[in-house]
XYZ file of N, CA and C in Angstrom:
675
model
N -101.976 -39.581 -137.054
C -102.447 -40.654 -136.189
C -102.288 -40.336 -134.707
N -100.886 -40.025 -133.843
C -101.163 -39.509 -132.615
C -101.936 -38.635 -132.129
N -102.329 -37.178 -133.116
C -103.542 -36.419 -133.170
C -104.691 -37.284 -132.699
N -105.251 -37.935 -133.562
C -106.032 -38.492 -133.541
C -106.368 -39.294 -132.321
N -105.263 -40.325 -131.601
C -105.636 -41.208 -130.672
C -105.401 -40.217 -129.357
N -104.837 -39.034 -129.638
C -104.921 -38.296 -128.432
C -106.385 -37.828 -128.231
N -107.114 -37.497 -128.912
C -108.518 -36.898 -128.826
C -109.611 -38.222 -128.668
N -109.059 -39.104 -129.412
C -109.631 -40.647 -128.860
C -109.739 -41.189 -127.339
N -108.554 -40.452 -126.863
C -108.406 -40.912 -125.280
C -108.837 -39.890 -124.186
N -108.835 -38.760 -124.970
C -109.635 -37.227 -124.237
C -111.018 -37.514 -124.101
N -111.309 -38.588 -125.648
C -113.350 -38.694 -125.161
C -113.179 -39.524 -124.499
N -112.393 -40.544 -124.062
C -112.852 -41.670 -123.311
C -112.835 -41.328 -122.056
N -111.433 -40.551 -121.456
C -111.754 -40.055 -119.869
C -112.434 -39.296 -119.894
N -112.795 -38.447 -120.790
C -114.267 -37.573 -120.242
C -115.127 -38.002 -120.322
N -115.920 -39.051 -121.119
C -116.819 -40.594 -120.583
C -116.919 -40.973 -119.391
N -115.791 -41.064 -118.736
C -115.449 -42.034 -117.551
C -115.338 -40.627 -116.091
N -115.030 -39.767 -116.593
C -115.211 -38.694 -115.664
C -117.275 -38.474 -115.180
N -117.942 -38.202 -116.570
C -119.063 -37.976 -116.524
C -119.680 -39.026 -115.861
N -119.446 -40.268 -116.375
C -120.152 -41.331 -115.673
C -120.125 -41.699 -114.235
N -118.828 -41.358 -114.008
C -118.277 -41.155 -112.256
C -119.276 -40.184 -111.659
N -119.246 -39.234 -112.443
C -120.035 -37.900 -111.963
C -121.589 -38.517 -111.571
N -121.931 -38.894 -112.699
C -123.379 -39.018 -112.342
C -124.475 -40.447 -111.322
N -123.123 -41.314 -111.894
C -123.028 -42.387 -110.913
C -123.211 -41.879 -109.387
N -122.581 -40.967 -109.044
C -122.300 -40.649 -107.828
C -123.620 -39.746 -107.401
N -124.045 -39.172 -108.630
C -125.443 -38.084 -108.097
C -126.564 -39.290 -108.529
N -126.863 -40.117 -108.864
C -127.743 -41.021 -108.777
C -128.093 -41.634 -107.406
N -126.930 -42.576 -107.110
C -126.603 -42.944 -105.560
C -126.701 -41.656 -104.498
N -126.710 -40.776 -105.039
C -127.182 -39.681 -103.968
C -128.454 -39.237 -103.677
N -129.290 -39.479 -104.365
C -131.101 -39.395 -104.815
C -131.191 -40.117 -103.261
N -132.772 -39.632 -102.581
C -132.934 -40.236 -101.194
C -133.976 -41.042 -101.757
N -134.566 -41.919 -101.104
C -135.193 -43.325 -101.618
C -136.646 -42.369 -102.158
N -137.121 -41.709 -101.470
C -138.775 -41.328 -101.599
C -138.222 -40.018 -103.241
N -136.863 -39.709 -103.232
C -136.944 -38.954 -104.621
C -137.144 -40.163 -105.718
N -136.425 -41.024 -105.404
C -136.249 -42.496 -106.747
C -137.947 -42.735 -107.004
N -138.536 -43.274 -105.717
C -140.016 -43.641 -105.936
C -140.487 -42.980 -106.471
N -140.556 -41.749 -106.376
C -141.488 -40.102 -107.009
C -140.826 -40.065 -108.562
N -139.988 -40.542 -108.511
C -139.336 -40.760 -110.041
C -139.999 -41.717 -110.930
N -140.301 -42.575 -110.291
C -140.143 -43.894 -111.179
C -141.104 -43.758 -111.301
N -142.387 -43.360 -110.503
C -143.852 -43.267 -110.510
C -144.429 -42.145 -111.606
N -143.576 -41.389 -112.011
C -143.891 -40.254 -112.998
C -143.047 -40.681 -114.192
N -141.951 -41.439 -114.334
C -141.417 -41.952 -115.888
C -142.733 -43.231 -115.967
N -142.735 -43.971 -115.349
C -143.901 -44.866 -115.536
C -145.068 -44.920 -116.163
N -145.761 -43.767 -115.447
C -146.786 -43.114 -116.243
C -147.001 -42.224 -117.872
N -146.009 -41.681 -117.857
C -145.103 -41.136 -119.012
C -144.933 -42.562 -119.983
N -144.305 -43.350 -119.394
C -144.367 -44.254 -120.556
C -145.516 -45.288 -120.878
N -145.946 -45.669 -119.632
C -147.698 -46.117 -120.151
C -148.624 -45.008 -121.304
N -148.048 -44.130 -120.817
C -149.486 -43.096 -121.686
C -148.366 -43.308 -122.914
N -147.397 -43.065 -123.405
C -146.590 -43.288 -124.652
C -147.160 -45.002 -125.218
N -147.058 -45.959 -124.482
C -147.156 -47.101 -125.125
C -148.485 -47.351 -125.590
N -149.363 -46.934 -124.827
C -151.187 -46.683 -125.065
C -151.381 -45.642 -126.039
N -150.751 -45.047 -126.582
C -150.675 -44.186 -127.716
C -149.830 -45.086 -129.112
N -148.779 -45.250 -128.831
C -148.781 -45.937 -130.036
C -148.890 -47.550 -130.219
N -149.531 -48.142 -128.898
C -150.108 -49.776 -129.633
C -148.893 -50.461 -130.460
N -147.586 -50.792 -129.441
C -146.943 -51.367 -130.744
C -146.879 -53.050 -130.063
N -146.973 -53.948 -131.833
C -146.785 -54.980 -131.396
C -145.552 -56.053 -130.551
N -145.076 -54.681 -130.902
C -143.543 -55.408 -130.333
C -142.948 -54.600 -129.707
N -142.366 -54.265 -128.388
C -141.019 -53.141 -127.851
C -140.264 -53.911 -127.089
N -139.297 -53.152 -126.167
C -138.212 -53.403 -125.743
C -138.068 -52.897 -124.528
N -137.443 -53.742 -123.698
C -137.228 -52.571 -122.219
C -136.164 -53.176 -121.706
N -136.063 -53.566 -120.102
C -135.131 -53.463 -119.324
C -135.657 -53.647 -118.176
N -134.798 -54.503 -117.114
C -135.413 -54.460 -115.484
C -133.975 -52.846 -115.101
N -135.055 -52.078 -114.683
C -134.087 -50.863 -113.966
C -133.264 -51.180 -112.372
N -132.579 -51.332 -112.213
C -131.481 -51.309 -110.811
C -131.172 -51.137 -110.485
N -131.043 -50.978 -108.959
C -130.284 -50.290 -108.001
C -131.004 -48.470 -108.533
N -130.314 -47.290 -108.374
C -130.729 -46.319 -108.764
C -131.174 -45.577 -110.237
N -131.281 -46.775 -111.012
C -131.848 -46.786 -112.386
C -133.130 -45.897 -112.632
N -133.689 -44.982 -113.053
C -134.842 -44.363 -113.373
C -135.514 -45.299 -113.581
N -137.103 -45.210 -113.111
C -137.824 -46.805 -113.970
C -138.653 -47.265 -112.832
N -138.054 -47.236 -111.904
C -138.159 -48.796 -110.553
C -138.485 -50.266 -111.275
N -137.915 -50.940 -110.533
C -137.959 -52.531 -110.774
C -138.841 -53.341 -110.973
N -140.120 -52.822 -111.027
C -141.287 -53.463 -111.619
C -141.176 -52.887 -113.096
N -140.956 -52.046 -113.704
C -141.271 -51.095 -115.096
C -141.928 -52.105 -116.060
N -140.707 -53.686 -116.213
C -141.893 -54.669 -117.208
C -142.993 -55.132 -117.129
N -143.853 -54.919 -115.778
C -144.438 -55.229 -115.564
C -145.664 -54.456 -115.936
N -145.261 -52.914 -115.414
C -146.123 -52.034 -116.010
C -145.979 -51.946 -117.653
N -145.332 -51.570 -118.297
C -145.160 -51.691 -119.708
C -145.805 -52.751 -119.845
N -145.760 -53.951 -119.635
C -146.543 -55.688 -120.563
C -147.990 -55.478 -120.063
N -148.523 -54.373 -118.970
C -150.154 -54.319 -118.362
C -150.657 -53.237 -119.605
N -149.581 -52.452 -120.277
C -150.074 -51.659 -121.031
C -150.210 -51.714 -122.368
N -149.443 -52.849 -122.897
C -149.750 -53.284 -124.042
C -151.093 -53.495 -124.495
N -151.048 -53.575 -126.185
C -152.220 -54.975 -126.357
C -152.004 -56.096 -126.177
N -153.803 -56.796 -125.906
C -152.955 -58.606 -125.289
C -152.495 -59.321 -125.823
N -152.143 -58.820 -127.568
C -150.991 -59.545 -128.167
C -149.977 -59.358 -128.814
N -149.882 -58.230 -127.706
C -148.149 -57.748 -128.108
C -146.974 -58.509 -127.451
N -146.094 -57.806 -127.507
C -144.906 -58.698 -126.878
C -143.546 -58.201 -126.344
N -143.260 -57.882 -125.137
C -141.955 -57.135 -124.670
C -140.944 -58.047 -124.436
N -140.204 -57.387 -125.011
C -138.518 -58.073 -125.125
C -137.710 -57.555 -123.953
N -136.972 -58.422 -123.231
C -136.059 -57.725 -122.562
C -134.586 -58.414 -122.806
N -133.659 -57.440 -122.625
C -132.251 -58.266 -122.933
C -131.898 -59.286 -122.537
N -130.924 -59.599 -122.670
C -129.946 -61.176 -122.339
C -128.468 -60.676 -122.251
N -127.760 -60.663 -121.908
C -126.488 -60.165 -122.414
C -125.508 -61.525 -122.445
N -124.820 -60.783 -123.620
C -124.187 -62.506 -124.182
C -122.409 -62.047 -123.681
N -122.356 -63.470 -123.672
C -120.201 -63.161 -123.665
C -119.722 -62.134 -123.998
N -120.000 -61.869 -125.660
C -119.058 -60.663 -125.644
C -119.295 -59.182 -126.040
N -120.857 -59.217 -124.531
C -121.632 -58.241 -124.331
C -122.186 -57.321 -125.335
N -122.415 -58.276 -126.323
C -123.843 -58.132 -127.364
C -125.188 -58.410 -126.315
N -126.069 -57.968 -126.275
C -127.730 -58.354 -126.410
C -128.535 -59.230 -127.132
N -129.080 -60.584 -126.849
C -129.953 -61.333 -127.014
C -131.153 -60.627 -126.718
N -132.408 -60.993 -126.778
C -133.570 -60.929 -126.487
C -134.063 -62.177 -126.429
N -135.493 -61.675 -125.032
C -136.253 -62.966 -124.553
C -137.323 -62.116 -124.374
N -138.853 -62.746 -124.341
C -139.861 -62.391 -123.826
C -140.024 -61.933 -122.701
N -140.831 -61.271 -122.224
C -140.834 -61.126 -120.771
C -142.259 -61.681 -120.828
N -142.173 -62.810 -119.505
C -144.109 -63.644 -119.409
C -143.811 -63.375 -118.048
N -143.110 -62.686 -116.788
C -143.194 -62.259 -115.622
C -142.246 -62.454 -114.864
N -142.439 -61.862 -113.179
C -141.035 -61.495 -112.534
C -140.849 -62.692 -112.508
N -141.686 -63.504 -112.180
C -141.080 -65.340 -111.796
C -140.332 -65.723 -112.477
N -140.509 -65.362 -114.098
C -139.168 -66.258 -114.712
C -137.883 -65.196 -114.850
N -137.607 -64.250 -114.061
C -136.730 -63.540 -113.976
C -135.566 -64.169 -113.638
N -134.333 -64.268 -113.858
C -132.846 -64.781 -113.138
C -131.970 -63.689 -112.989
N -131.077 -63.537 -111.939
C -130.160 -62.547 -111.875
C -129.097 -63.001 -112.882
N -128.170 -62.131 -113.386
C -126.890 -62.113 -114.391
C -125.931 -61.300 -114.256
N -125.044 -61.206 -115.169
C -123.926 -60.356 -115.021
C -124.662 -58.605 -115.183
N -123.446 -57.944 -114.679
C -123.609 -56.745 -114.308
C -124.635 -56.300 -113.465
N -125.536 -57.119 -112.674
C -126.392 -56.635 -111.739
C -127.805 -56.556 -112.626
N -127.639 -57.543 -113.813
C -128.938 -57.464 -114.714
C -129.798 -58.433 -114.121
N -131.016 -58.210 -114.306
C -131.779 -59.472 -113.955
C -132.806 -59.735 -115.822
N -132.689 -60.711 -116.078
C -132.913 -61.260 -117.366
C -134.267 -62.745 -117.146
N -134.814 -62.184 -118.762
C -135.556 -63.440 -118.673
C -135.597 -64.807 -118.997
N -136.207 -65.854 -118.682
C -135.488 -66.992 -118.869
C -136.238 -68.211 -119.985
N -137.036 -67.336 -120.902
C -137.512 -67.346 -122.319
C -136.751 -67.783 -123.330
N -137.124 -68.507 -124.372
C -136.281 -69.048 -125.390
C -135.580 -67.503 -125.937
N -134.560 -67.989 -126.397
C -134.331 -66.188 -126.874
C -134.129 -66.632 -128.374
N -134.316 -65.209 -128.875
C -135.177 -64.231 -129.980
C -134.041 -64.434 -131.189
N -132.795 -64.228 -130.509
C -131.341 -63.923 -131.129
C -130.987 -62.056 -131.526
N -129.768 -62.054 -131.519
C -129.756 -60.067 -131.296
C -130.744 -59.652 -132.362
N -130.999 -59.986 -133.580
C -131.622 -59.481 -134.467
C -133.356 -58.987 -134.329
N -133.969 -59.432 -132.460
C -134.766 -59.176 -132.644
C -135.260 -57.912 -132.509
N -134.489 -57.100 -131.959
C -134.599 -55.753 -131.668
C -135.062 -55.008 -132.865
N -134.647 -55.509 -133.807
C -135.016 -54.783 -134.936
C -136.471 -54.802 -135.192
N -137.557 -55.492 -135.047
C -138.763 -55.748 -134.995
C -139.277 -54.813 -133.985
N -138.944 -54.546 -133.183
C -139.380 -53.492 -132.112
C -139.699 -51.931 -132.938
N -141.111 -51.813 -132.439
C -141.780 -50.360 -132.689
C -141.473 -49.566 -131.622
N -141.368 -50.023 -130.611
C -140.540 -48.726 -129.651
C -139.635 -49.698 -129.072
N -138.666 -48.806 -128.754
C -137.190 -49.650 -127.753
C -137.046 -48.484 -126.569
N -137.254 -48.850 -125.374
C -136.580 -48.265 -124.056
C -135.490 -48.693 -123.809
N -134.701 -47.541 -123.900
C -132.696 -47.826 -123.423
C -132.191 -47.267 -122.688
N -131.578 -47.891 -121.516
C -131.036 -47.194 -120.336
C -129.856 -45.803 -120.603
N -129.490 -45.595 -119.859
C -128.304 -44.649 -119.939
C -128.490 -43.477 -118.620
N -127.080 -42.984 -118.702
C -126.826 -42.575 -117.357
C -127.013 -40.987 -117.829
N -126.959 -40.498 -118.942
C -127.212 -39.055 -119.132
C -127.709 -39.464 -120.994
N -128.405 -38.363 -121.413
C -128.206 -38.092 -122.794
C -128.376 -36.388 -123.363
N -127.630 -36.210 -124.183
C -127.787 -34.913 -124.945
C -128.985 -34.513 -125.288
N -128.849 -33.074 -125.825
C -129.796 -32.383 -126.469
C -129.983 -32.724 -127.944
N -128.871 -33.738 -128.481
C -128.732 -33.917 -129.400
C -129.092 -35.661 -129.907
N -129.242 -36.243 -129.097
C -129.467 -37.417 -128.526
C -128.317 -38.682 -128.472
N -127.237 -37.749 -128.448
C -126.118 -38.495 -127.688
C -126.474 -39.226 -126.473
N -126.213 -40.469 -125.861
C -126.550 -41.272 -124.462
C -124.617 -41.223 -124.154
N -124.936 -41.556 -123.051
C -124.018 -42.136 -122.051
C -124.237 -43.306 -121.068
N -123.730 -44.397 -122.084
C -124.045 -45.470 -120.639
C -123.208 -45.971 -119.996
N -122.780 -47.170 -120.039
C -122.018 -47.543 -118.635
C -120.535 -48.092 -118.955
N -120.361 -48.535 -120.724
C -118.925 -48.253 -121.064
C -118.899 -49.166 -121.662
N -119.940 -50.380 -121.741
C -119.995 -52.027 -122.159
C -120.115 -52.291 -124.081
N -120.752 -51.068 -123.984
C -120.688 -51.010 -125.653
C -122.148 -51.398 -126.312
N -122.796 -52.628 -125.327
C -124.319 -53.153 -125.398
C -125.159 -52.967 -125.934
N -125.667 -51.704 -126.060
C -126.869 -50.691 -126.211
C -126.146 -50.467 -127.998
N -124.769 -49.591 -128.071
C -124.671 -49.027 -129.195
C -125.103 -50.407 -130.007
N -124.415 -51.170 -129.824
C -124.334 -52.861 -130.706
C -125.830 -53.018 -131.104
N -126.845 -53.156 -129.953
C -128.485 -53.340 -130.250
C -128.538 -51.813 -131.319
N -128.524 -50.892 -130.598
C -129.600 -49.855 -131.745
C -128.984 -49.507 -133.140
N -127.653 -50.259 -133.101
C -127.257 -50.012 -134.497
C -127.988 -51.136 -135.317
N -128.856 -52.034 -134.885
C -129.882 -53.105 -135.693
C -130.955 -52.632 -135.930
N -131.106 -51.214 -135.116
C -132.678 -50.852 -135.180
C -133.304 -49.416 -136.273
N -134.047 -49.471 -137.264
C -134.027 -48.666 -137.784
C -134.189 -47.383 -137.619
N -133.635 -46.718 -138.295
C -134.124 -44.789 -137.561
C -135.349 -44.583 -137.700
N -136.323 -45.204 -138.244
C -137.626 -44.275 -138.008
C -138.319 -45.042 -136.315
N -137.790 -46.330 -136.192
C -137.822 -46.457 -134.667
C -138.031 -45.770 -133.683
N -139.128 -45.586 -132.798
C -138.854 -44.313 -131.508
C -137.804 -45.278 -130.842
N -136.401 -44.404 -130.451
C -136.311 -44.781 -129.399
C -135.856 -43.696 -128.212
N -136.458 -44.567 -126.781
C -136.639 -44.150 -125.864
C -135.685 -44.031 -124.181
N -134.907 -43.057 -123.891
C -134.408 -43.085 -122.563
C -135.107 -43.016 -121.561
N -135.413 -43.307 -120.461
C -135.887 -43.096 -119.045
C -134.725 -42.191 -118.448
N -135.022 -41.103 -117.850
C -133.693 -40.639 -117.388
C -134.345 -39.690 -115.681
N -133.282 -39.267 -114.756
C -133.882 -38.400 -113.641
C -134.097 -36.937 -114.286
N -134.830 -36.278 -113.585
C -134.360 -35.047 -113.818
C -132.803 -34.523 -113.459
N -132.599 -33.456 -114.489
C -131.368 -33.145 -114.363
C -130.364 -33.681 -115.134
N -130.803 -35.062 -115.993
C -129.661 -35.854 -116.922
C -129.930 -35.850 -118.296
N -130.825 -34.833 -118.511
C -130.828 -34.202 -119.908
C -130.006 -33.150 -120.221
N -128.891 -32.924 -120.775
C -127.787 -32.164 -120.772
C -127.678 -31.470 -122.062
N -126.668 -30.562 -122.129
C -126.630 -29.837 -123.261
C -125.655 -30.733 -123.966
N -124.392 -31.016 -123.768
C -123.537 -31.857 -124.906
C -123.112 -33.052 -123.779
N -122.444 -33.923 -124.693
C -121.934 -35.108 -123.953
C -121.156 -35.305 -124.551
N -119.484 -35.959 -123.994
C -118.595 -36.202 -125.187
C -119.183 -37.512 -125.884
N -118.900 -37.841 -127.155
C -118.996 -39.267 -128.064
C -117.966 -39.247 -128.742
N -118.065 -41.127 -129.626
C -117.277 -41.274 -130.534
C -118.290 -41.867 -131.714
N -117.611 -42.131 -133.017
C -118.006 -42.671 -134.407
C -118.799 -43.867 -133.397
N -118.686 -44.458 -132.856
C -119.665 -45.881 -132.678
C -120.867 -45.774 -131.654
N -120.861 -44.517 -131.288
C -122.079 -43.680 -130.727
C -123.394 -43.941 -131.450
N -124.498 -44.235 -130.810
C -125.421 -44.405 -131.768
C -126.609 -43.407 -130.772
N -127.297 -42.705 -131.899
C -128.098 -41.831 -131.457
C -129.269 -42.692 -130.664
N -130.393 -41.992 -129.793
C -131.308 -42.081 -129.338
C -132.405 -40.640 -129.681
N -133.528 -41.389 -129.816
C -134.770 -40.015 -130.340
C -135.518 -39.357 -129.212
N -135.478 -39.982 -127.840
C -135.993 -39.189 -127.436
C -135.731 -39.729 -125.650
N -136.345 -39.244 -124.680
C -136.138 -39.217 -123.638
C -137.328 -38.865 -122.793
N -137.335 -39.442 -121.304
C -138.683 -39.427 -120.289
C -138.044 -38.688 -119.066
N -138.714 -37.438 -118.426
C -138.137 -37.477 -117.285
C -139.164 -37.498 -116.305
N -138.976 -37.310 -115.173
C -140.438 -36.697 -114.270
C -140.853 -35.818 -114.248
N -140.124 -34.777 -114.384
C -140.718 -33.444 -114.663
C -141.189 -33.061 -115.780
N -140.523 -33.368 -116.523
C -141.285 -32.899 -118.434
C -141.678 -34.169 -119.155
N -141.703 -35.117 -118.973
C -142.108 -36.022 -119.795
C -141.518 -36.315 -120.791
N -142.542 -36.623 -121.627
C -140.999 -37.430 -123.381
C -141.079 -36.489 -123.896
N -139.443 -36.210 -124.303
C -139.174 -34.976 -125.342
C -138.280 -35.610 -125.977
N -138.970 -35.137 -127.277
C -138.246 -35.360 -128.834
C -136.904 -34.801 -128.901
N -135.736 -34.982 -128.881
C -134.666 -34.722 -129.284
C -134.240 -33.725 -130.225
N -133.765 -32.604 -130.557
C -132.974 -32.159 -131.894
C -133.878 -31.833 -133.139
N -135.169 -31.653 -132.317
C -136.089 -31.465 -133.356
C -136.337 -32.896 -134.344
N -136.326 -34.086 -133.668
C -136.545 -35.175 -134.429
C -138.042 -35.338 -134.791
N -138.361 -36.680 -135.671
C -139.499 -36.583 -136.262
C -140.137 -37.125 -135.167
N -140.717 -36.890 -133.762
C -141.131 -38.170 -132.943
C -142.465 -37.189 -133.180
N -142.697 -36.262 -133.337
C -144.356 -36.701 -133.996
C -145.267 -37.131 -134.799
N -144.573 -37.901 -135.948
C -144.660 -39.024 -136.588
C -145.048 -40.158 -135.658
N -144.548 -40.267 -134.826
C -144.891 -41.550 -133.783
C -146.332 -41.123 -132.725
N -146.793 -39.706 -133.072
C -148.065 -38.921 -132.272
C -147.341 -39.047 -130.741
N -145.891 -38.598 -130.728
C -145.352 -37.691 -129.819
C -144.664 -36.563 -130.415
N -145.356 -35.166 -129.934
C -145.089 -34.281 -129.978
C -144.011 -33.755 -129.216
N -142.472 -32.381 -130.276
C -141.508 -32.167 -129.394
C -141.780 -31.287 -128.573
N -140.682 -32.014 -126.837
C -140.764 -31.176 -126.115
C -142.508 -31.281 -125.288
N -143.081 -32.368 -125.285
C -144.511 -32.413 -124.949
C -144.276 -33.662 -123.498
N -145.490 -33.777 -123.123
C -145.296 -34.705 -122.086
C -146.455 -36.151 -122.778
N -146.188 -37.143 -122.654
C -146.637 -38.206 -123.321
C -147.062 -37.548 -125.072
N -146.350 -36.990 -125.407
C -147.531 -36.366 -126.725
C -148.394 -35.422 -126.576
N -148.773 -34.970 -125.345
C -149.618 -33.581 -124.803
C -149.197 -32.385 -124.706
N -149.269 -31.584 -125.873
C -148.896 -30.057 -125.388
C -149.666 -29.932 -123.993
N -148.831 -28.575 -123.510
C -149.042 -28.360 -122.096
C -150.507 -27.678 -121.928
N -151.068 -27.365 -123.218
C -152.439 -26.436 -123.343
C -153.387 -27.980 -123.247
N -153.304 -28.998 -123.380
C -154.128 -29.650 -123.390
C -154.483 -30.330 -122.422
């Protein structure tokens, strides 16, 4: 058992080291790199959502130096079909995830952790599971599709509702696709990832061309095409 909680507490400060780390190179990005960012994951994920037509996904308002920029639901709900439906979180007391519709910035409210949330009947956590694609934040993820997010637990709690043949999706900068990341048992994988420079790449050799994204491709486009 001390074995054990010693290597328990080795992943957690090296969690908290990495996240420091990258926290700090995020906030270091100059404003016109963030814009040039967000404007190329954006597109990346419009051409992903216009490819697979799902009736239902998931996203997030991005903040402060978040990959994405702060419109992203807006673009995502222009790219849907007109009767699909994007979910964005809620975060509850004891920082589980609700879901609510997103019908626009107006019914947006600010919340804890610097979230801004919608103000839609909500769904209850279970709706995530209905989601054909889910976009999930995080501050780095593996080659393996380990994430790293912000320590709240949030994210693992949602995608452990969501099934594995699910795409799901990181927004990340360049540079925060990494070779390993430390984790623990309550780690929950992610399938794939957006950057600006390469676009969505499939993870670990996962099945995301089943979803008509191809690995290692940019929206699903080999580079010959």
């Amino acid at each position: 058992m001390p074995e054990f909680s010693y290597e328990a507490e080795a992943t957690r400060n090296a969690k908290r080291e990495a996240r420091a780390d990258l926290l700090a190179r995020r906030r270091s990005l100059p404003a016109a790199t963030r814009a040039a960012a967000a404007g190329r994951v954006q597109a990346e994920l419009v051409a992903l959502v216009r490819r697979l037509r799902p009736h239902r996904m998931t996203a997030y308002v991005p903040v402060g130096s978040e990959p994405g920029g702060a419109d992203l639901p807006d673009v995502l709900r222009a790219a849907l079909p007109t009767d699909a439906q994007l979910l964005l979180p809620v975060l509850l007391d004891d920082l589980d995830l609700d879901w609510a519709a997103y019908t626009g910035p107006e019914d947006l409210v600010a919340a804890g952790r610097g979230m801004r949330e919608p103000t839609a009947a909500r769904l209850g956590v279970a709706a995530v599971a209905d989601a054909e694609l889910v976009v999930v934040p995080a501050l780095a993820v593996d080659r393996h599709g380990r994430r790293l997010g912000r320590g709240g637990g949030s994210y693992d709690r949602a995608l452990a509702r969501v099934p594995g043949s699910t795409l799901t999706v990181v927004p990340l900068h360049d540079g925060e696709l990494v070779e390993a990341l430390p984790a623990e048992a309550h780690d929950r994988l992610v399938r794939a990832v957006v950057t600006p420079a390469d676009g969505v790449r499939t993870l670990d050799g996962g099945p995301g061309a089943a979803h008509g994204v191809a690995p290692h491709t940019s929206a699903g486009r080999t580079r010959a095409e």
